[in-house]
């Protein structure tokens, strides 16, 4: 099955996936929740992947090409965008991870109806933020990853999550056969 978003295609090898956006149980409580784009359960390895897909292009703002905007303004705008991106990745990771970890709570039956698999307390949870990034300089994404990890690390420790990364589409394609 395929999920396509932000110029990234997920070709899951089976039907053990779901999307929060298609789940009525999630939609009923979504008003202040953020969700990741897809969740896939690798039954063979007992691993649940929570996957966020973003298209950030080449990193060049239209304002950079327009002389009427000062360098200071562009720099502030870039910083604001970076901080917003980090915040969104963090919030989506946290909210989706909490929903996934708490699947054995009473309300979760409303979400479990959407999930074609079962996880347990021993299931490994991995968070992947995959960015369609066309700039060959990965310094920016590296700094985003560092800030994201710094924000999310306490929660990952609390919930026993060892893998939470921000990577480019190219990196993801090289690591996972089901990403194109």
mmCIF file of C-alpha atoms in Angstrom:
data_model
loop_
_atom_site.group_PDB
_atom_site.id
_atom_site.type_symbol
_atom_site.label_atom_id
_atom_site.label_comp_id
_atom_site.label_asym_id
_atom_site.label_seq_id
_atom_site.Cartn_x
_atom_site.Cartn_y
_atom_site.Cartn_z
ATOM 1 C CA UNK A 1 0.000 0.000 0.000
ATOM 2 C CA UNK A 2 1.136 3.534 -0.753
ATOM 3 C CA UNK A 3 1.063 6.784 1.158
ATOM 4 C CA UNK A 4 2.155 9.839 -0.811
ATOM 5 C CA UNK A 5 2.770 13.223 0.737
ATOM 6 C CA UNK A 6 5.280 16.060 0.431
ATOM 7 C CA UNK A 7 6.946 14.463 -2.598
ATOM 8 C CA UNK A 8 7.714 11.309 -0.594
ATOM 9 C CA UNK A 9 6.148 7.913 -1.192
ATOM 10 C CA UNK A 10 5.857 5.206 1.440
ATOM 11 C CA UNK A 11 5.374 1.758 -0.132
ATOM 12 C CA UNK A 12 4.570 -0.398 2.852
ATOM 13 C CA UNK A 13 5.102 -4.132 2.215
ATOM 14 C CA UNK A 14 1.817 -5.039 3.885
ATOM 15 C CA UNK A 15 -1.401 -3.526 5.251
ATOM 16 C CA UNK A 16 -0.069 -2.993 8.785
ATOM 17 C CA UNK A 17 -0.314 0.763 8.561
ATOM 18 C CA UNK A 18 -2.769 3.525 9.377
ATOM 19 C CA UNK A 19 -3.071 7.269 9.268
ATOM 20 C CA UNK A 20 -4.378 9.257 12.212
ATOM 21 C CA UNK A 21 -6.058 11.637 9.741
ATOM 22 C CA UNK A 22 -8.297 8.774 8.562
ATOM 23 C CA UNK A 23 -9.249 7.581 12.052
ATOM 24 C CA UNK A 24 -12.551 8.784 13.571
ATOM 25 C CA UNK A 25 -11.242 8.050 17.076
ATOM 26 C CA UNK A 26 -8.420 10.504 16.488
ATOM 27 C CA UNK A 27 -10.582 13.032 14.642
ATOM 28 C CA UNK A 28 -12.945 13.250 17.643
ATOM 29 C CA UNK A 29 -10.113 14.471 19.911
ATOM 30 C CA UNK A 30 -7.825 16.205 17.420
ATOM 31 C CA UNK A 31 -8.578 19.831 18.259
ATOM 32 C CA UNK A 32 -5.293 20.347 20.111
ATOM 33 C CA UNK A 33 -3.407 17.251 19.010
ATOM 34 C CA UNK A 34 -0.830 17.089 16.246
ATOM 35 C CA UNK A 35 -0.411 13.856 14.302
ATOM 36 C CA UNK A 36 2.258 12.245 12.213
ATOM 37 C CA UNK A 37 1.415 11.326 8.633
ATOM 38 C CA UNK A 38 1.607 7.547 8.779
ATOM 39 C CA UNK A 39 2.207 4.707 11.188
ATOM 40 C CA UNK A 40 3.495 1.321 10.036
ATOM 41 C CA UNK A 41 4.001 -1.769 12.135
ATOM 42 C CA UNK A 42 6.871 -4.035 11.116
ATOM 43 C CA UNK A 43 5.497 -7.241 12.564
ATOM 44 C CA UNK A 44 8.670 -9.240 11.851
ATOM 45 C CA UNK A 45 10.770 -6.895 14.036
ATOM 46 C CA UNK A 46 7.969 -5.827 16.431
ATOM 47 C CA UNK A 47 8.619 -2.184 15.550
ATOM 48 C CA UNK A 48 6.088 0.614 15.154
ATOM 49 C CA UNK A 49 7.249 3.438 12.896
ATOM 50 C CA UNK A 50 5.615 6.845 13.381
ATOM 51 C CA UNK A 51 6.441 8.825 10.260
ATOM 52 C CA UNK A 52 6.204 12.534 9.504
ATOM 53 C CA UNK A 53 6.674 13.696 5.897
ATOM 54 C CA UNK A 54 7.641 17.287 5.075
ATOM 55 C CA UNK A 55 8.671 19.133 1.921
ATOM 56 C CA UNK A 56 11.027 21.974 2.765
ATOM 57 C CA UNK A 57 12.324 22.466 -0.766
ATOM 58 C CA UNK A 58 15.746 24.013 -1.238
ATOM 59 C CA UNK A 59 15.750 26.258 1.822
ATOM 60 C CA UNK A 60 15.808 29.492 -0.155
ATOM 61 C CA UNK A 61 13.077 31.975 0.701
ATOM 62 C CA UNK A 62 11.426 34.193 -1.897
ATOM 63 C CA UNK A 63 12.379 37.144 0.324
ATOM 64 C CA UNK A 64 16.069 36.320 -0.196
ATOM 65 C CA UNK A 65 15.650 36.978 -3.913
ATOM 66 C CA UNK A 66 13.882 40.289 -3.372
ATOM 67 C CA UNK A 67 16.149 43.281 -2.702
ATOM 68 C CA UNK A 68 13.412 45.162 -0.857
ATOM 69 C CA UNK A 69 13.921 42.823 2.134
ATOM 70 C CA UNK A 70 16.917 43.532 4.345
ATOM 71 C CA UNK A 71 19.407 40.842 5.307
ATOM 72 C CA UNK A 72 18.357 41.297 8.936
ATOM 73 C CA UNK A 73 14.699 40.724 8.066
ATOM 74 C CA UNK A 74 15.515 37.601 6.052
ATOM 75 C CA UNK A 75 17.677 36.237 8.869
ATOM 76 C CA UNK A 76 14.901 36.820 11.432
ATOM 77 C CA UNK A 77 12.383 35.190 9.086
ATOM 78 C CA UNK A 78 14.675 32.163 8.655
ATOM 79 C CA UNK A 79 15.104 31.843 12.409
ATOM 80 C CA UNK A 80 11.341 32.050 12.940
ATOM 81 C CA UNK A 81 10.735 29.392 10.269
ATOM 82 C CA UNK A 82 13.387 27.117 11.771
ATOM 83 C CA UNK A 83 11.936 27.450 15.260
ATOM 84 C CA UNK A 84 8.433 26.753 13.937
ATOM 85 C CA UNK A 85 9.664 23.664 12.061
ATOM 86 C CA UNK A 86 11.376 22.295 15.159
ATOM 87 C CA UNK A 87 8.269 22.970 17.257
ATOM 88 C CA UNK A 88 5.987 21.221 14.748
ATOM 89 C CA UNK A 89 8.243 18.154 14.515
ATOM 90 C CA UNK A 90 8.422 17.995 18.313
ATOM 91 C CA UNK A 91 4.662 18.416 18.841
ATOM 92 C CA UNK A 92 3.742 15.853 16.189
ATOM 93 C CA UNK A 93 6.233 13.360 17.597
ATOM 94 C CA UNK A 94 5.077 13.848 21.164
ATOM 95 C CA UNK A 95 1.342 13.697 20.493
ATOM 96 C CA UNK A 96 1.544 10.706 18.144
ATOM 97 C CA UNK A 97 3.917 8.832 20.418
ATOM 98 C CA UNK A 98 1.716 9.386 23.467
ATOM 99 C CA UNK A 99 -1.367 8.174 21.589
ATOM 100 C CA UNK A 100 0.545 5.087 20.439
ATOM 101 C CA UNK A 101 2.011 4.308 23.848
ATOM 102 C CA UNK A 102 -1.346 4.733 25.552
ATOM 103 C CA UNK A 103 -3.256 2.382 23.276
ATOM 104 C CA UNK A 104 -4.232 0.255 26.262
ATOM 105 C CA UNK A 105 -6.246 3.050 27.931
ATOM 106 C CA UNK A 106 -10.085 3.145 27.830
ATOM 107 C CA UNK A 107 -10.556 5.742 25.070
ATOM 108 C CA UNK A 108 -8.021 3.971 22.896
ATOM 109 C CA UNK A 109 -10.636 1.482 21.675
ATOM 110 C CA UNK A 110 -11.856 4.320 19.429
ATOM 111 C CA UNK A 111 -8.397 4.563 17.856
ATOM 112 C CA UNK A 112 -7.686 0.829 17.883
ATOM 113 C CA UNK A 113 -10.608 0.301 15.499
ATOM 114 C CA UNK A 114 -8.469 2.025 12.843
ATOM 115 C CA UNK A 115 -5.338 -0.011 13.468
ATOM 116 C CA UNK A 116 -4.913 -3.320 11.618
ATOM 117 C CA UNK A 117 -2.334 -4.657 14.091
ATOM 118 C CA UNK A 118 -1.633 -4.994 17.805
ATOM 119 C CA UNK A 119 1.380 -3.684 19.663
ATOM 120 C CA UNK A 120 2.575 -4.566 23.143
ATOM 121 C CA UNK A 121 4.690 -2.955 25.829
ATOM 122 C CA UNK A 122 7.717 -4.616 24.251
ATOM 123 C CA UNK A 123 7.077 -3.111 20.797
ATOM 124 C CA UNK A 124 9.876 -0.792 19.736
ATOM 125 C CA UNK A 125 8.670 2.643 18.649
ATOM 126 C CA UNK A 126 10.716 4.604 16.114
ATOM 127 C CA UNK A 127 9.944 8.171 15.079
ATOM 128 C CA UNK A 128 11.017 9.214 11.592
ATOM 129 C CA UNK A 129 10.729 12.782 10.345
ATOM 130 C CA UNK A 130 11.554 12.570 6.638
ATOM 131 C CA UNK A 131 12.244 15.860 4.902
ATOM 132 C CA UNK A 132 12.151 16.379 1.149
ATOM 133 C CA UNK A 133 15.185 18.675 1.115
ATOM 134 C CA UNK A 134 16.848 19.518 -2.183
ATOM 135 C CA UNK A 135 19.749 21.612 -0.864
ATOM 136 C CA UNK A 136 22.983 19.601 -0.966
ATOM 137 C CA UNK A 137 24.212 21.336 2.212
ATOM 138 C CA UNK A 138 22.819 19.279 5.085
ATOM 139 C CA UNK A 139 24.056 21.676 7.786
ATOM 140 C CA UNK A 140 20.586 23.145 8.236
ATOM 141 C CA UNK A 141 18.906 19.762 8.680
ATOM 142 C CA UNK A 142 21.651 18.708 11.054
ATOM 143 C CA UNK A 143 20.971 21.738 13.248
ATOM 144 C CA UNK A 144 17.210 21.063 13.095
ATOM 145 C CA UNK A 145 17.837 17.446 14.115
ATOM 146 C CA UNK A 146 20.026 18.540 17.052
ATOM 147 C CA UNK A 147 17.413 20.977 18.346
ATOM 148 C CA UNK A 148 14.582 18.468 17.824
ATOM 149 C CA UNK A 149 16.494 15.738 19.661
ATOM 150 C CA UNK A 150 17.306 18.125 22.497
ATOM 151 C CA UNK A 151 13.607 18.959 22.942
ATOM 152 C CA UNK A 152 12.346 15.394 22.558
ATOM 153 C CA UNK A 153 15.060 13.466 24.460
ATOM 154 C CA UNK A 154 13.395 13.692 27.923
ATOM 155 C CA UNK A 155 10.152 12.265 26.530
ATOM 156 C CA UNK A 156 12.000 9.564 24.614
ATOM 157 C CA UNK A 157 13.754 8.580 27.822
ATOM 158 C CA UNK A 158 10.484 8.555 29.765
ATOM 159 C CA UNK A 159 8.763 6.308 27.211
ATOM 160 C CA UNK A 160 11.781 4.158 26.305
ATOM 161 C CA UNK A 161 12.085 5.385 22.725
ATOM 162 C CA UNK A 162 15.621 5.041 21.430
ATOM 163 C CA UNK A 163 15.161 6.119 17.823
ATOM 164 C CA UNK A 164 13.835 9.544 16.838
ATOM 165 C CA UNK A 165 15.455 11.162 13.847
ATOM 166 C CA UNK A 166 15.145 13.882 11.254
ATOM 167 C CA UNK A 167 16.507 12.771 7.882
ATOM 168 C CA UNK A 168 16.369 13.711 4.249
ATOM 169 C CA UNK A 169 14.290 11.811 1.742
ATOM 170 C CA UNK A 170 17.528 10.550 0.170
ATOM 171 C CA UNK A 171 18.821 9.255 3.510
ATOM 172 C CA UNK A 172 15.499 7.525 4.172
ATOM 173 C CA UNK A 173 15.478 5.895 0.738
ATOM 174 C CA UNK A 174 18.956 4.518 1.423
ATOM 175 C CA UNK A 175 17.875 3.092 4.795
ATOM 176 C CA UNK A 176 14.395 1.741 4.078
ATOM 177 C CA UNK A 177 13.313 -0.254 1.032
ATOM 178 C CA UNK A 178 9.713 0.953 1.479
ATOM 179 C CA UNK A 179 10.489 4.665 0.964
ATOM 180 C CA UNK A 180 10.699 6.298 -2.470
#
